[in-house]
PDB file of C-alpha atoms in Angstrom:
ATOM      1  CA  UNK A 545      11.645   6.581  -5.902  1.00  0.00           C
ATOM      2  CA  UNK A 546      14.612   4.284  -5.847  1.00  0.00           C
ATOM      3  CA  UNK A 547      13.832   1.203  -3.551  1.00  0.00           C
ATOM      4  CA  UNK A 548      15.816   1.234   0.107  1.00  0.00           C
ATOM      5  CA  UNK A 549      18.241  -1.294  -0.130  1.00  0.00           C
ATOM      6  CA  UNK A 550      17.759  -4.182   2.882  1.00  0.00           C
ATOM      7  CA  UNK A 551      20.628  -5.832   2.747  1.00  0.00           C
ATOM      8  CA  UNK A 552      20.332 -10.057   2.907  1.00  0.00           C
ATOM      9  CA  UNK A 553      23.664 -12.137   3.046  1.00  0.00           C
ATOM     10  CA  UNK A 554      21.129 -15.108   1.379  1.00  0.00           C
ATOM     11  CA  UNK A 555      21.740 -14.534  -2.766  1.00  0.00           C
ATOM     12  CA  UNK A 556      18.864 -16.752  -3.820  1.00  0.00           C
ATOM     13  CA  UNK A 557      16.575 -14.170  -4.300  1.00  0.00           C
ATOM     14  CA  UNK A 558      13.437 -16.750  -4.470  1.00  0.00           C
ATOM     15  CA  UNK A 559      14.508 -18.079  -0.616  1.00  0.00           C
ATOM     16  CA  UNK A 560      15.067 -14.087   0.210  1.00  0.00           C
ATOM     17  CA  UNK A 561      11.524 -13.241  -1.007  1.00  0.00           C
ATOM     18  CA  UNK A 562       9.808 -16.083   1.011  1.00  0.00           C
ATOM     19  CA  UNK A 563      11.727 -15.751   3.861  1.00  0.00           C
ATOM     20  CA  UNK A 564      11.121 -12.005   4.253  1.00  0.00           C
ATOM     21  CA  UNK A 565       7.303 -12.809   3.603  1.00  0.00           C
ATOM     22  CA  UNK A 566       7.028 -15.238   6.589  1.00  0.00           C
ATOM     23  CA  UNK A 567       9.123 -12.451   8.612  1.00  0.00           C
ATOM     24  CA  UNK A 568       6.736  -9.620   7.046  1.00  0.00           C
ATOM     25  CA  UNK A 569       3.943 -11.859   8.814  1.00  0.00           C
ATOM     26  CA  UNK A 570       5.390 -12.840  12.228  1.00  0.00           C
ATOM     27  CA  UNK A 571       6.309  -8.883  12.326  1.00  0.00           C
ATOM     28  CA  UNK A 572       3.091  -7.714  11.616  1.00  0.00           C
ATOM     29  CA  UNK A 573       1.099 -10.221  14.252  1.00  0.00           C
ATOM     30  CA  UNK A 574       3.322  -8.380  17.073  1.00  0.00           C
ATOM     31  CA  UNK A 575       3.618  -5.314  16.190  1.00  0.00           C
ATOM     32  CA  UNK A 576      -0.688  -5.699  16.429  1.00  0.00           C
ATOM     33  CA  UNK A 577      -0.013  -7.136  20.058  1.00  0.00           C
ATOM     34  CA  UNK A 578       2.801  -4.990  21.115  1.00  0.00           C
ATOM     35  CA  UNK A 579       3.605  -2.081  18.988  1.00  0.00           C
ATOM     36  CA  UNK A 580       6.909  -1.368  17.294  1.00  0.00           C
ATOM     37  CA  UNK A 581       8.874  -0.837  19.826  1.00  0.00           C
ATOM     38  CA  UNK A 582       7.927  -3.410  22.596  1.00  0.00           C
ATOM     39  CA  UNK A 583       8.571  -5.955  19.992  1.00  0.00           C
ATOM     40  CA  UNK A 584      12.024  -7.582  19.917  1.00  0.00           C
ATOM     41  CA  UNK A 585      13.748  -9.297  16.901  1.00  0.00           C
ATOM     42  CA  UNK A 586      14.247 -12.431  18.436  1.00  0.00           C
ATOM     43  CA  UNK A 587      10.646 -12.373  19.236  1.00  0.00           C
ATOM     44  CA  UNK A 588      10.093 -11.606  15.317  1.00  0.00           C
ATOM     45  CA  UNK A 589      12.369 -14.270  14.856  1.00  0.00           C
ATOM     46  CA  UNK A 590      10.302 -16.700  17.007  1.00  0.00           C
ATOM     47  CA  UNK A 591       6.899 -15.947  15.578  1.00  0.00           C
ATOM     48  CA  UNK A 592       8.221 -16.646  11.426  1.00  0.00           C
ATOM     49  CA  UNK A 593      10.055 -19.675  13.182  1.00  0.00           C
ATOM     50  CA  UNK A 594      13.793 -18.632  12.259  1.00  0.00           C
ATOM     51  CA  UNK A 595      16.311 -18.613  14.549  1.00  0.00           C
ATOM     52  CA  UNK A 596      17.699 -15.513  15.546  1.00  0.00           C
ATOM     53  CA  UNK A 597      20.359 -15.835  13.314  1.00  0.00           C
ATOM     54  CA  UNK A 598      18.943 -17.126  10.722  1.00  0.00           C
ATOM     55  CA  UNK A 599      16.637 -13.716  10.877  1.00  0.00           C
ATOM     56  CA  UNK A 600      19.730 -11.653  10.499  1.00  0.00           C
ATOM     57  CA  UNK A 601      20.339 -13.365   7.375  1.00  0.00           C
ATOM     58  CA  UNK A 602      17.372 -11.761   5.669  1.00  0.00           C
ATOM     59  CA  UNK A 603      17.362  -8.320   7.786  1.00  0.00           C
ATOM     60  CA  UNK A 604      19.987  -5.975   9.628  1.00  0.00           C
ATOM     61  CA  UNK A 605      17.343  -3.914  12.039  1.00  0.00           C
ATOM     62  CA  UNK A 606      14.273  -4.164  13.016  1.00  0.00           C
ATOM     63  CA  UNK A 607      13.243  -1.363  10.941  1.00  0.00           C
ATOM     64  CA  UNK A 608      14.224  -3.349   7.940  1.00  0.00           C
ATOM     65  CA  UNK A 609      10.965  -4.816   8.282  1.00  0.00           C
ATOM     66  CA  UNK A 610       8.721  -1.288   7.802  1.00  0.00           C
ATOM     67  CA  UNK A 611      10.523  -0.725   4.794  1.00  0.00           C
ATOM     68  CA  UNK A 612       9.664  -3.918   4.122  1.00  0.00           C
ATOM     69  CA  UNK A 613       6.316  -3.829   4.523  1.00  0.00           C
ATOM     70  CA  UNK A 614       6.018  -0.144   2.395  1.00  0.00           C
ATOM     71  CA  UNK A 615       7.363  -1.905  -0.699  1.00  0.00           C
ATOM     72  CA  UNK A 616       5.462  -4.381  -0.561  1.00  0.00           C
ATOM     73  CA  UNK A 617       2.523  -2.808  -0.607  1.00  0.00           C
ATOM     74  CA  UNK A 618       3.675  -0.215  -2.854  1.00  0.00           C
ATOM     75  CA  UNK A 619       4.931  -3.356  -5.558  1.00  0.00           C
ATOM     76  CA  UNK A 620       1.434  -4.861  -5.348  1.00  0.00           C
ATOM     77  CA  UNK A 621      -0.255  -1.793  -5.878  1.00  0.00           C
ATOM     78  CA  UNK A 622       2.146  -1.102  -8.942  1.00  0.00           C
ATOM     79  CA  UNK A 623       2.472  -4.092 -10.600  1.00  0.00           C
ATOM     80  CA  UNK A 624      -1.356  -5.119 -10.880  1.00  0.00           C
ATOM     81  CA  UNK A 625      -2.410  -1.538 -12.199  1.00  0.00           C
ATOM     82  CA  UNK A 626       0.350  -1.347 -14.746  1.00  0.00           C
ATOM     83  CA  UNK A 627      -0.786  -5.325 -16.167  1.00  0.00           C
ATOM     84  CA  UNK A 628      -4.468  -4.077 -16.466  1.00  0.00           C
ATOM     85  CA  UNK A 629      -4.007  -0.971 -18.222  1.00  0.00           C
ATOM     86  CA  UNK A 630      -2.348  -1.750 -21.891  1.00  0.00           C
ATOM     87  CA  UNK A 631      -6.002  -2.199 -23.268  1.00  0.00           C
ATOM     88  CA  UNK A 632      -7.480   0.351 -21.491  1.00  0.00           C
ATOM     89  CA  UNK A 633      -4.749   3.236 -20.786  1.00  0.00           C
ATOM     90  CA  UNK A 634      -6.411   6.858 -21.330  1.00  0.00           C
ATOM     91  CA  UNK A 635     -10.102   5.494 -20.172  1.00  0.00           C
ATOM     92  CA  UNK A 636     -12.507   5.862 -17.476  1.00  0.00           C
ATOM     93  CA  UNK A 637     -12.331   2.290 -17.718  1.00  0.00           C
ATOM     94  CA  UNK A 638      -9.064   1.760 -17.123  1.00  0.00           C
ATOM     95  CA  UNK A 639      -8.911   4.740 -14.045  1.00  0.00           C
ATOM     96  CA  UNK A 640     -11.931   2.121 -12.562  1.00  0.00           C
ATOM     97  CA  UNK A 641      -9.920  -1.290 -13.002  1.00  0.00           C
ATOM     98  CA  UNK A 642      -7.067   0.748 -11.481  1.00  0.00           C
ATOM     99  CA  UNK A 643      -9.155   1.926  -8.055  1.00  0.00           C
ATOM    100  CA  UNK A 644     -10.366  -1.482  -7.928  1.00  0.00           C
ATOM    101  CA  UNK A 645      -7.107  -3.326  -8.035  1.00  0.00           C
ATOM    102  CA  UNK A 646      -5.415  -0.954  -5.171  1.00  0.00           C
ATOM    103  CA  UNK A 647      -8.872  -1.586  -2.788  1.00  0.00           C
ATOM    104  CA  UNK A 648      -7.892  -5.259  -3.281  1.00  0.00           C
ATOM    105  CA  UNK A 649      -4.419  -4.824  -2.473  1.00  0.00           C
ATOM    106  CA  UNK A 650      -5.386  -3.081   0.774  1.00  0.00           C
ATOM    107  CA  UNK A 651      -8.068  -5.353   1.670  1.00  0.00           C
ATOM    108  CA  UNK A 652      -5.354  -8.396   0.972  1.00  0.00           C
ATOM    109  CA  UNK A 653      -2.990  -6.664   2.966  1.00  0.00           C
ATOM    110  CA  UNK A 654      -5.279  -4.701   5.391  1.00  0.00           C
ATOM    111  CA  UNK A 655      -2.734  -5.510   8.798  1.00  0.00           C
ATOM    112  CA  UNK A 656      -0.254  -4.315   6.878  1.00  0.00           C
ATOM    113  CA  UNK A 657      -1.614  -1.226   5.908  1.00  0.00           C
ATOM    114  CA  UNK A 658      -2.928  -0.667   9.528  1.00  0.00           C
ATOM    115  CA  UNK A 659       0.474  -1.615  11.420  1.00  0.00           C
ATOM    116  CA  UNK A 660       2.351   0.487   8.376  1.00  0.00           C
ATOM    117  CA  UNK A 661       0.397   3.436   9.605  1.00  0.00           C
ATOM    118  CA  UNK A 662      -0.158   3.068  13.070  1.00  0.00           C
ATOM    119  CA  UNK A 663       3.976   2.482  14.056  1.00  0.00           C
ATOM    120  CA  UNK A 664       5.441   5.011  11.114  1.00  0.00           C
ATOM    121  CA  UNK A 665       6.064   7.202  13.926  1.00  0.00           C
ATOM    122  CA  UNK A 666       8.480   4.627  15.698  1.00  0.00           C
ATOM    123  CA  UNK A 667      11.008   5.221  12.554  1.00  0.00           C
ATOM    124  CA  UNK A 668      14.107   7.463  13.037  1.00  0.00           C
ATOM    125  CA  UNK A 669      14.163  11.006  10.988  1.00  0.00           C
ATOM    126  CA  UNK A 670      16.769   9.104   9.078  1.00  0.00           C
ATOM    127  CA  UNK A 671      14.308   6.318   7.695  1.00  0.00           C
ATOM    128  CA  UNK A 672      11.079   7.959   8.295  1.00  0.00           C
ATOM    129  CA  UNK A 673      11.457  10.174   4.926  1.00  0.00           C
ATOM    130  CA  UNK A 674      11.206   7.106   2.738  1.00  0.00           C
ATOM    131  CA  UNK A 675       8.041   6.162   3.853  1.00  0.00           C
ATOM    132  CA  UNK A 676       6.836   9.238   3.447  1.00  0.00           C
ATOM    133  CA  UNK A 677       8.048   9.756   0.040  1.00  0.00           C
ATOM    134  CA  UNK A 678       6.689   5.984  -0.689  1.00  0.00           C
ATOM    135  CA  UNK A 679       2.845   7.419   0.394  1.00  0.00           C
ATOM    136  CA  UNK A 680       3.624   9.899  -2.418  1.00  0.00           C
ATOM    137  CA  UNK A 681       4.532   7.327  -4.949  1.00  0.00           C
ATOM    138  CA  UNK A 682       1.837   5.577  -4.551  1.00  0.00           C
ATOM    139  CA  UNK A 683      -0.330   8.758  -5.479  1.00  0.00           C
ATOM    140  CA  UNK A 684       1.780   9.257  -8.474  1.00  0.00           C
ATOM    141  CA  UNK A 685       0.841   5.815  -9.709  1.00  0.00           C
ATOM    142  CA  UNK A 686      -3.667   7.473  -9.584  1.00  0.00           C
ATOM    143  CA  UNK A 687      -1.679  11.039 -11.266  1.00  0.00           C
ATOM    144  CA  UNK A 688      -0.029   9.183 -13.891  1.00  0.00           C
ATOM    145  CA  UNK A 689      -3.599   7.204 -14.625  1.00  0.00           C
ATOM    146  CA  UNK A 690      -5.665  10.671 -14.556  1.00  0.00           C
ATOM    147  CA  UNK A 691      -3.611  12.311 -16.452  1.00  0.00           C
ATOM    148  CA  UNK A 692      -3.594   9.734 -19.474  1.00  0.00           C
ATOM    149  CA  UNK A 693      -7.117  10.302 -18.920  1.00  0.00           C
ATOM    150  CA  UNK A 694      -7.324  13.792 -19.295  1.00  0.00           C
ATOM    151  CA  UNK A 695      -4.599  13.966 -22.503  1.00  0.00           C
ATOM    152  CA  UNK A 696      -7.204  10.898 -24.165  1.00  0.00           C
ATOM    153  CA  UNK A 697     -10.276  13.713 -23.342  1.00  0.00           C
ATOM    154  CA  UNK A 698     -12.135  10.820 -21.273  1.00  0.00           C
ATOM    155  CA  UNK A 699     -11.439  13.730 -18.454  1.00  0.00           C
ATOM    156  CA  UNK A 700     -11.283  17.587 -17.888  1.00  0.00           C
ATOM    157  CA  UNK A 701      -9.353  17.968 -14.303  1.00  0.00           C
ATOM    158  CA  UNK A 702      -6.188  20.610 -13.985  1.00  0.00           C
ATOM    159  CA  UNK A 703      -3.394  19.715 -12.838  1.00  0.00           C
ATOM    160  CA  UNK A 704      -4.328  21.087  -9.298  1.00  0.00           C
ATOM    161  CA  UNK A 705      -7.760  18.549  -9.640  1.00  0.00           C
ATOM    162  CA  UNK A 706      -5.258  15.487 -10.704  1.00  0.00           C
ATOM    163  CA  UNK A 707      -3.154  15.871  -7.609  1.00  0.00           C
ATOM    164  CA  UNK A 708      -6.166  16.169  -5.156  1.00  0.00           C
ATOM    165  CA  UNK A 709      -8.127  13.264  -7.227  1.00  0.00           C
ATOM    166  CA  UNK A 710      -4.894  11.055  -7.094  1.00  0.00           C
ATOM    167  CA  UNK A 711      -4.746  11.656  -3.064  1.00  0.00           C
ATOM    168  CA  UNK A 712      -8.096  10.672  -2.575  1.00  0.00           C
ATOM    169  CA  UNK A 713      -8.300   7.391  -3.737  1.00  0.00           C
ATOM    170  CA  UNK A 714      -5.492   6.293  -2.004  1.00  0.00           C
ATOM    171  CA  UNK A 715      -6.885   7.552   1.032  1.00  0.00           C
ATOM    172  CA  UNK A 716     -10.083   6.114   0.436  1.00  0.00           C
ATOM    173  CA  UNK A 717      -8.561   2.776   0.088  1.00  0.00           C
ATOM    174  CA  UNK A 718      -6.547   3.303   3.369  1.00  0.00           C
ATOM    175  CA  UNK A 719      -9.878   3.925   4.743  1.00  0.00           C
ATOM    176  CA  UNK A 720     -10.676   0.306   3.998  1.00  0.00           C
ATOM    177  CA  UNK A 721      -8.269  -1.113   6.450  1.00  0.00           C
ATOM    178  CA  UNK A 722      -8.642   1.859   9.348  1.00  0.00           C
ATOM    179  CA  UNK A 723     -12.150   1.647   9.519  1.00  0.00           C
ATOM    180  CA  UNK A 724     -12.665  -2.379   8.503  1.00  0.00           C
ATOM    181  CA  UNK A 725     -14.440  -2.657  12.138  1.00  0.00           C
ATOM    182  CA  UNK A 726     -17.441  -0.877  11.343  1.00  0.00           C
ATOM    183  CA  UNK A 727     -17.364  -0.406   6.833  1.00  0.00           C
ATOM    184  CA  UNK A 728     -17.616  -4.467   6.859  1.00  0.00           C
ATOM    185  CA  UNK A 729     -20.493  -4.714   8.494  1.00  0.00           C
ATOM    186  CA  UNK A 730     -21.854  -2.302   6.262  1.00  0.00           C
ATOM    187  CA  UNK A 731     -20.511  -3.541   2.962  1.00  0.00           C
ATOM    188  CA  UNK A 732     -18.884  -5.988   1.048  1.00  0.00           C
ATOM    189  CA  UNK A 733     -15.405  -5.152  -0.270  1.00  0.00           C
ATOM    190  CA  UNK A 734     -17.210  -5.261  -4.136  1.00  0.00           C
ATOM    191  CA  UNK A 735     -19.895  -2.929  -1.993  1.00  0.00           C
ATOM    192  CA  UNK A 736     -17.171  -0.709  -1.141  1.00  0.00           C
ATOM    193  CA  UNK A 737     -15.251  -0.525  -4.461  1.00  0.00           C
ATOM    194  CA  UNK A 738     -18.405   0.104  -6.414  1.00  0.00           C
ATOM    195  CA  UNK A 739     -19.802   2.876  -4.299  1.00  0.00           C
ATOM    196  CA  UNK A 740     -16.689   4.660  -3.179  1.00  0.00           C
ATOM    197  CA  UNK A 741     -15.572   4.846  -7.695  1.00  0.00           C
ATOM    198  CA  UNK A 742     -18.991   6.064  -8.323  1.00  0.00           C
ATOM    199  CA  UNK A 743     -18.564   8.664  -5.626  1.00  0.00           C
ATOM    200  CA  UNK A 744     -15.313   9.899  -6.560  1.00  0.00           C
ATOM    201  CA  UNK A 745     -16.200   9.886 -10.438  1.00  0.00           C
ATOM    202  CA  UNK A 746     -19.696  11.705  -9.792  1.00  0.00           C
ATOM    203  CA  UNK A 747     -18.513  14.969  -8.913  1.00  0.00           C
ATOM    204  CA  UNK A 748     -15.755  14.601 -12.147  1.00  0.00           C
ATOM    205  CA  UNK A 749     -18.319  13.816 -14.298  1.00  0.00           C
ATOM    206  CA  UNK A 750     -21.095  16.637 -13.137  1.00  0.00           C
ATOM    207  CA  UNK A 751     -18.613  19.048 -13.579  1.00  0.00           C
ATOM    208  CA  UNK A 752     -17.792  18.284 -17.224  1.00  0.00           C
ATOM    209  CA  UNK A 753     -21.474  18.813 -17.873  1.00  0.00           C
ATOM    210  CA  UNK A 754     -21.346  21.889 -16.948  1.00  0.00           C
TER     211      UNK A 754
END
């Protein structure tokens, strides 16, 4: 899915991307606090230490900063499976690295998963489609993987199985960050990772015995 366009009237893209990070991060601590729509842009503006016009240099509306927040999320997710998988596209290997890599990116990101999930509701019918459509390209990224899998024979799933499979690890990884109060006192994140990919390959596996 093409990328929302947030518009920025700054063209050095290396002072847009930082700028927007510190905002991401001022957003996020408030939106914690206060909810979406409690939370005012100058007060945004205040917490990542911008003026408030220098915050409408980077942003038009507060919502800029959701969609924000979804790509960047998405990006991470994207780019570190898709640098890990030349040497091991079409293997369980590879499907592993992959689960591991998107755990790490919502364990690096957890508030932003949470605050992403918890205030999607405050977005307009207009805006909140995106979003949505982002959740389902990030299971595309796990359908794309499987299915390598399955045409290299390292799997057996239908296209039905892929679909379901691809959903589940990304909710499993969400689970990370919504339940992070109680799952890290019961595991380490390398606890987690190992135990929830030997879970979700178990049942795969079993079944292809049969």
């Amino acid at each position: 899915m093409k990328k929302r366009e947030v518009i920025a009237s700054v063209k050095d893209e290396k002072l847009v991307k930082k700028r927007r990070n510190e905002m991401i991060k001022g957003a996020i601590s408030l939106f914690k606090q206060k909810g979406f729509h409690q939370t005012t842009t100058r007060e945004i503006a205040k917490a990542s230490g911008f003026s408030i016009g220098t915050l409408y240099e980077y942003i038009r509306k507060k919502e800029d900063v959701l969609y924000l927040v979804c790509d960047r999320i998405y990006d991470e997710v994207r780019e570190r499976t898709e640098q890990d998988l030349g040497a091991h596209h079409g293997t369980i290997e590879g499907l592993r690295r992959a689960i591991a890599h998107y755990f790490r990116v919502v364990d690096e990101l957890d508030d932003e998963v949470l605050v992403m999930y918890q205030e999607v509701k405050a977005l307009s019918k207009e805006s909140l489609p995106y979003v949505l459509n982002k959740e389902l390209d990030m299971a595309a990224i796990f359908e794309h993987i499987l299915r390598a899998c399955v045409e290299s024979g390292a799997l057996q799933l239908s296209e039905s199985e892929i679909r379901l499979f691809a959903h589940n690890i990304v909710v499993l990884g969400q689970m990370w960050a919504f339940r992070r109060w109680v799952l890290r006192k019961m595991y380490t994140l390398d606890e987690y990772i190992e135990l929830q990919t030997e879970f979700l390959l178990k049942g795969i596996m079993e079944k292809q015995r049969v």
